[in-house]
Tab-separated table of N, CA and C in Angstrom:
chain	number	residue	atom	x	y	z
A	1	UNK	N	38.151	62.275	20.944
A	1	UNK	CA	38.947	63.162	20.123
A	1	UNK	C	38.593	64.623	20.402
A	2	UNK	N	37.387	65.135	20.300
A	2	UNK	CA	37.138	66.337	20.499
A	2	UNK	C	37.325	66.478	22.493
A	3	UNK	N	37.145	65.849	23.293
A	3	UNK	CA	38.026	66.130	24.246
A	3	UNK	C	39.654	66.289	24.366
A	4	UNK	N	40.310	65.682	23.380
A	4	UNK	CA	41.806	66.298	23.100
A	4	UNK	C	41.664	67.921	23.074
A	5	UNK	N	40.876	68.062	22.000
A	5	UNK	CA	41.002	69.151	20.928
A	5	UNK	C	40.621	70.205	22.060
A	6	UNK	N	39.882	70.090	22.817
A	6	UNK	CA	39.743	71.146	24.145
A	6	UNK	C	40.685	71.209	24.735
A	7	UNK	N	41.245	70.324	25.690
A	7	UNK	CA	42.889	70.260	26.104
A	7	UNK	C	43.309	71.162	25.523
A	8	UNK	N	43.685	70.848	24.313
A	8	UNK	CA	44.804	71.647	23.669
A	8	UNK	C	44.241	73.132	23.358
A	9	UNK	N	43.221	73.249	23.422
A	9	UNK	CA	42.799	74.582	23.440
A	9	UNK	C	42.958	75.697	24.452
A	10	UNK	N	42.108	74.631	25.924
A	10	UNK	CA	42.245	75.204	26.973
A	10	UNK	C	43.912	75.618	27.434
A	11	UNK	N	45.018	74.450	27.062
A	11	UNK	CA	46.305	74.729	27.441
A	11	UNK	C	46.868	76.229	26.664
A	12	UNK	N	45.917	76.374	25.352
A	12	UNK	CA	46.647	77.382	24.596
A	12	UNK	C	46.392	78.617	25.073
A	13	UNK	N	45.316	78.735	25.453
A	13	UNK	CA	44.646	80.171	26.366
A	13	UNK	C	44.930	80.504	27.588
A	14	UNK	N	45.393	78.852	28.434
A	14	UNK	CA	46.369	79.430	29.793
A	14	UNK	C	47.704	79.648	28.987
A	15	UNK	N	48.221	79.380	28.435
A	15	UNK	CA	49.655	79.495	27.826
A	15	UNK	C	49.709	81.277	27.615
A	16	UNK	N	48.695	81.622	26.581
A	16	UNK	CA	48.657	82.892	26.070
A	16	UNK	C	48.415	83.648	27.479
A	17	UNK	N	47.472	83.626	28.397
A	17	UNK	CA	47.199	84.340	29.585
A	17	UNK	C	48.372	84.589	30.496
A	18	UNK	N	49.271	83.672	30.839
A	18	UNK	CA	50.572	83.398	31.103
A	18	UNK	C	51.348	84.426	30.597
A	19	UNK	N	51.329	84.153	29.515
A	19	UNK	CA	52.954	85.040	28.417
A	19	UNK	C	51.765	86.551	28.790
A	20	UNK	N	50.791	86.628	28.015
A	20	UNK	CA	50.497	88.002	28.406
A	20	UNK	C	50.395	88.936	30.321
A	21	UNK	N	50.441	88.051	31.144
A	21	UNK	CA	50.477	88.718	32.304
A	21	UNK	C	51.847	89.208	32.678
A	22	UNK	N	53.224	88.359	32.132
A	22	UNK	CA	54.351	88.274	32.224
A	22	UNK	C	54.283	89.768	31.206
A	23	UNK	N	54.245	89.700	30.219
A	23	UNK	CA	54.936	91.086	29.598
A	23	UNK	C	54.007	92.216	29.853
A	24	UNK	N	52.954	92.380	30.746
A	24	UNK	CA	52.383	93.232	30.987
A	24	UNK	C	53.345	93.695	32.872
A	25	UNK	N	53.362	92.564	33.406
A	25	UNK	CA	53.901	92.776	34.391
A	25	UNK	C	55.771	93.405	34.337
A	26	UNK	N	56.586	92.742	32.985
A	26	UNK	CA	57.685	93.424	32.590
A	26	UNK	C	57.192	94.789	32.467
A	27	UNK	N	56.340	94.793	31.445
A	27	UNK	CA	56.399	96.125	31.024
A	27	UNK	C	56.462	97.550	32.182
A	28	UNK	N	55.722	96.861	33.069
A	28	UNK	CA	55.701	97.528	34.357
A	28	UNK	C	56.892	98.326	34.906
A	29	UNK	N	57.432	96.855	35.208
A	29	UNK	CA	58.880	96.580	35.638
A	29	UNK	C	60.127	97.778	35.114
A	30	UNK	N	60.111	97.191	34.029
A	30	UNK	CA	61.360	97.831	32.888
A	30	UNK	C	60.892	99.252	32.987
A	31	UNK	N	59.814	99.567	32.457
A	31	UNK	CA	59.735	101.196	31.959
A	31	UNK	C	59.469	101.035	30.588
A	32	UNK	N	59.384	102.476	29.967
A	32	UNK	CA	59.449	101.965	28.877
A	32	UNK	C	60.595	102.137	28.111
A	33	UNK	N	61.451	102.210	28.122
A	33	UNK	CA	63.205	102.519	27.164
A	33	UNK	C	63.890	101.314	27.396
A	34	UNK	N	63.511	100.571	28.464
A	34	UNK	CA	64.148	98.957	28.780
A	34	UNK	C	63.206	97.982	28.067
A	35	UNK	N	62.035	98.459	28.232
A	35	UNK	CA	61.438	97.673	27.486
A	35	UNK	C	61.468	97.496	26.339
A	36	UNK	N	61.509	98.846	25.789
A	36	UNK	CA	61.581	98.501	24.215
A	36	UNK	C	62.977	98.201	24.026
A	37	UNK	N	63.848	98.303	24.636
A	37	UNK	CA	65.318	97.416	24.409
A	37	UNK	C	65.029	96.212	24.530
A	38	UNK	N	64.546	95.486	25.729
A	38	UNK	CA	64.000	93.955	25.807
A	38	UNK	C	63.445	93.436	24.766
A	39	UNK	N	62.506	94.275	24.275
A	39	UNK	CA	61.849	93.950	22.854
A	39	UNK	C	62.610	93.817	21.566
A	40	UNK	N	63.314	94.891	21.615
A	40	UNK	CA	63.991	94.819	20.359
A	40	UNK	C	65.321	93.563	20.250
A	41	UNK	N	65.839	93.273	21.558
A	41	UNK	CA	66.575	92.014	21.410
A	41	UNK	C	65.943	90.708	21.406
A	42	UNK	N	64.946	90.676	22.192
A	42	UNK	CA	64.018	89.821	21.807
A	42	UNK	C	63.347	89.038	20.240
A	43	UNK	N	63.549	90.191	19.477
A	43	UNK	CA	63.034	90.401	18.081
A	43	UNK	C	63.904	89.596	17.356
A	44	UNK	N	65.453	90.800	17.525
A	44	UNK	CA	66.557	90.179	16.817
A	44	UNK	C	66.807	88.722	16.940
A	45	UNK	N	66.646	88.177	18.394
A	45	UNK	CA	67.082	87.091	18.622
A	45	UNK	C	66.044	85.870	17.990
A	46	UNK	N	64.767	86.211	17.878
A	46	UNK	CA	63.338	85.748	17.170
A	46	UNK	C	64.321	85.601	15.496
A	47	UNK	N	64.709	86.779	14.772
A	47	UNK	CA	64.911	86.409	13.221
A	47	UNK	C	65.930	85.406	13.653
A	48	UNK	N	67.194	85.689	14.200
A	48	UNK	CA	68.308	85.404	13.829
A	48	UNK	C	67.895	83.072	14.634
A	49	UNK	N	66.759	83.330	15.191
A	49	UNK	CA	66.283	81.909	15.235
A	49	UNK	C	65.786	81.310	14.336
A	50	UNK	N	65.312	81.878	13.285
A	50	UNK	CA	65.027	81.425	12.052
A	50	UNK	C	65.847	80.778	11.355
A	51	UNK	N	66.880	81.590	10.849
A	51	UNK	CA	68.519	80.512	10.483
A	51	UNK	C	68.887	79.945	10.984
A	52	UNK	N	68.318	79.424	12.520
A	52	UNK	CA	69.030	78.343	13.126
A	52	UNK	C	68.552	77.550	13.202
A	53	UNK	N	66.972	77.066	13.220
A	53	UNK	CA	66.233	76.352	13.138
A	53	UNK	C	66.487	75.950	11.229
A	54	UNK	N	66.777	76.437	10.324
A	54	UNK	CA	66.748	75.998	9.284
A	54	UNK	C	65.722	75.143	8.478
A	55	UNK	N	64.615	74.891	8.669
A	55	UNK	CA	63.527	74.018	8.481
A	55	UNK	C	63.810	72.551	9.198
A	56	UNK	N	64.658	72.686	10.085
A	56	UNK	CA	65.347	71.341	10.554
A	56	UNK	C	63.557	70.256	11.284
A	57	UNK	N	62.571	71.077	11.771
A	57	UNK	CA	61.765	70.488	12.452
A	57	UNK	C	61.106	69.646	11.425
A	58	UNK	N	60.463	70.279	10.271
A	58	UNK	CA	59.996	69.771	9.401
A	58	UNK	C	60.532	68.285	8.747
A	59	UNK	N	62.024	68.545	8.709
A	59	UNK	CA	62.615	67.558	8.134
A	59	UNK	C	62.603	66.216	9.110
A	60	UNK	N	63.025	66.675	10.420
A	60	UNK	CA	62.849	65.519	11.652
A	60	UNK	C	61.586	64.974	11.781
A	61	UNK	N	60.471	65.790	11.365
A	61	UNK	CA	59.193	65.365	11.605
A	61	UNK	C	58.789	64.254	10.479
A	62	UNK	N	59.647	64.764	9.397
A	62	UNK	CA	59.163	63.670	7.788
A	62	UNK	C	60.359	62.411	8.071
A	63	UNK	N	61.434	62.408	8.809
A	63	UNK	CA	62.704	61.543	8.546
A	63	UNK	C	62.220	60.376	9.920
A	64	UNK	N	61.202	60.904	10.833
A	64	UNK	CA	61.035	59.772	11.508
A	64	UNK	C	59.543	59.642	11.264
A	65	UNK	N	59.085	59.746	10.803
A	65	UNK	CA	57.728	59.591	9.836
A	65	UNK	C	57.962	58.119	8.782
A	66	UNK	N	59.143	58.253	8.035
A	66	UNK	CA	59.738	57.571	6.788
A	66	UNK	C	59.927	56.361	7.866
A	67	UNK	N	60.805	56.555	8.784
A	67	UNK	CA	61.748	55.112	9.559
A	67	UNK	C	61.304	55.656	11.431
A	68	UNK	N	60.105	54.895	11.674
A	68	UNK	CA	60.154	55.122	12.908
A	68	UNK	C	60.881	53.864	13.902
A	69	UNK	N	61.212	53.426	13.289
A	69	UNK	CA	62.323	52.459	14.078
A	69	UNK	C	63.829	53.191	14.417
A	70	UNK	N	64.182	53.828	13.464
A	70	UNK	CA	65.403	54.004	13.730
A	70	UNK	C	65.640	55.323	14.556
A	71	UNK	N	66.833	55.228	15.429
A	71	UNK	CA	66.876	56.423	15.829
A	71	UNK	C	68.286	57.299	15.062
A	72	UNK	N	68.894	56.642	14.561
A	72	UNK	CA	70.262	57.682	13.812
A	72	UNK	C	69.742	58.755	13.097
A	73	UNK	N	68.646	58.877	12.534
A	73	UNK	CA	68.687	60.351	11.910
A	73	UNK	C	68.405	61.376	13.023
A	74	UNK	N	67.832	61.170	14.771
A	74	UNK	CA	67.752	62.223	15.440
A	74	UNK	C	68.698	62.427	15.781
A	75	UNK	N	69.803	61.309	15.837
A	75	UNK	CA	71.078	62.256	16.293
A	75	UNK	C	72.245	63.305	15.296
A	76	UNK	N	71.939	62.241	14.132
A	76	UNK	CA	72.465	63.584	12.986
A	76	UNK	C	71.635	64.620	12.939
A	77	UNK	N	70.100	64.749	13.142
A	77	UNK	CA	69.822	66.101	13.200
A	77	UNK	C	70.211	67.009	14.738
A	78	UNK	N	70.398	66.146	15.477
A	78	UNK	CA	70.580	66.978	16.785
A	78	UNK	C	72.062	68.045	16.301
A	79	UNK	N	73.288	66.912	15.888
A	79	UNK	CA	74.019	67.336	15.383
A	79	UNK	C	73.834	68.252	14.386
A	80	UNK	N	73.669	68.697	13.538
A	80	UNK	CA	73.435	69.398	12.360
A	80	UNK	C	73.035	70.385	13.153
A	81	UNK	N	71.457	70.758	14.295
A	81	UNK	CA	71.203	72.156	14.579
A	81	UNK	C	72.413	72.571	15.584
A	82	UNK	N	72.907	71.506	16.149
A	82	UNK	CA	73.653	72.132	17.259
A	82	UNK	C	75.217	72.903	16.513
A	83	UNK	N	75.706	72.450	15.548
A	83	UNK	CA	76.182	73.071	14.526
A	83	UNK	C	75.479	74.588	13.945
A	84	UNK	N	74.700	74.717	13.388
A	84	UNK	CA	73.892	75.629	12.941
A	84	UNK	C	73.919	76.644	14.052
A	85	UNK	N	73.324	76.554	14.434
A	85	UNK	CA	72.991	77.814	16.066
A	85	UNK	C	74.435	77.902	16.745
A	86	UNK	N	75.849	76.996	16.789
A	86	UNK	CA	76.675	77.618	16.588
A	86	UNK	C	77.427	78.464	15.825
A	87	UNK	N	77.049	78.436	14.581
A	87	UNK	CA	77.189	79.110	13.670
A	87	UNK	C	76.986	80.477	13.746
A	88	UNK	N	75.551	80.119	13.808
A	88	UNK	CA	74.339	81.733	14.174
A	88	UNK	C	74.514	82.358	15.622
A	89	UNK	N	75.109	81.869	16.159
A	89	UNK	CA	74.809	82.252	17.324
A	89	UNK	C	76.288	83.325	17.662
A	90	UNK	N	77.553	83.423	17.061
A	90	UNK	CA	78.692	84.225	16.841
A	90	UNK	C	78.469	85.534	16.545
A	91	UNK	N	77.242	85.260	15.011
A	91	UNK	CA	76.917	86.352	14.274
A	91	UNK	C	75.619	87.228	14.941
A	92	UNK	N	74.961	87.002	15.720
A	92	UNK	CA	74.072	87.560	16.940
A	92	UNK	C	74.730	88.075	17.587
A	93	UNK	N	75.596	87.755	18.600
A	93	UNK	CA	76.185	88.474	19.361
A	93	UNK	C	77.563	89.715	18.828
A	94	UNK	N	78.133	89.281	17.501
A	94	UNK	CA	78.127	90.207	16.711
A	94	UNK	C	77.075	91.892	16.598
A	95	UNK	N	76.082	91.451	16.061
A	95	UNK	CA	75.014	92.026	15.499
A	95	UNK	C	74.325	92.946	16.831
A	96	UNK	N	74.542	92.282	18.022
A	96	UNK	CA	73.699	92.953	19.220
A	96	UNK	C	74.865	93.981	19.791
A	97	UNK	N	76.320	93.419	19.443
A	97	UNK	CA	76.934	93.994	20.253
A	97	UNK	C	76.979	95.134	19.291
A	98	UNK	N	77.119	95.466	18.237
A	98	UNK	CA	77.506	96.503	16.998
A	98	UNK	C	76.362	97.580	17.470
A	99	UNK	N	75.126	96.815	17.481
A	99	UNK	CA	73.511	98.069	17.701
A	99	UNK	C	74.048	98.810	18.974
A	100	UNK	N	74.237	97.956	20.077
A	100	UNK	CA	74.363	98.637	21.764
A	100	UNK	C	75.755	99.431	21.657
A	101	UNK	N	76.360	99.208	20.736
A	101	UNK	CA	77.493	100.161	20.587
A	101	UNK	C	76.960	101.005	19.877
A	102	UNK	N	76.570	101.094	18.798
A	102	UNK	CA	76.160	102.280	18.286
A	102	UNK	C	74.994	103.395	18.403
A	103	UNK	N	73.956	102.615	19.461
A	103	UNK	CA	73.367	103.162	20.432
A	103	UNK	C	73.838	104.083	21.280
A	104	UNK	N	74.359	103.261	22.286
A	104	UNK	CA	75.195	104.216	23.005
A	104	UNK	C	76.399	104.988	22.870
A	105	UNK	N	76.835	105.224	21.492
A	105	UNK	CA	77.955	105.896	21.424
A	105	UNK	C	77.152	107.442	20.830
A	106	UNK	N	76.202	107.189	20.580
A	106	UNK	CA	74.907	108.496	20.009
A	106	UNK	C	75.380	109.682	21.284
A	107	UNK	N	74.923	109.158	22.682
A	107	UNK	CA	74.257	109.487	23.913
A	107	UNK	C	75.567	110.082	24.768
């Protein structure tokens, strides 16, 4: 067990080393006025994942917990997020397109 628990440790610190060489190496890249645009859609797109996810993981995690035999509740939940994030996903591109317009209509 405590050899799992390293695994998953060690994977989390290459994971983090990873994501941090990547946005150090963007940051490079972009500059900084792209970057902080990258960032800031990045962000938006981070909340507006929140309403799309809806606590749906939690619930999949307790609904095949309850009945691990069955598989029909993963496909009504597949259904249900794939619904959802269509939903959310109108009002994002809404929301991004309104900022970059009103951004650039400043300039």
């Amino acid at each position: 067990m405590l050899s799992n628990a390293g695994y998953v440790v060690a994977a989390s610190l290459v994971s983090k080393a990873i994501g941090a060489f990547i946005v150090i190496a963007l940051a490079r890249y972009l500059g900084d006025e792209l970057f902080g645009t990258y960032n800031f859609a990045f962000s938006l797109a981070a909340v507006f994942a929140i309403f799309a996810d809806f606590g749906l993981d939690a619930l999949a995690i307790r609904e095949v917990a309850r009945r691990p035999g069955e598989g029909t509740s993963f496909g009504q939940l597949l259904t249900l997020r794939l619904a959802i994030t269509g939903a959310v996903f109108p009002i994002l591109a809404v929301a991004a397109y309104a900022i970059y317009a009103a951004q650039y209509q400043r300039k």
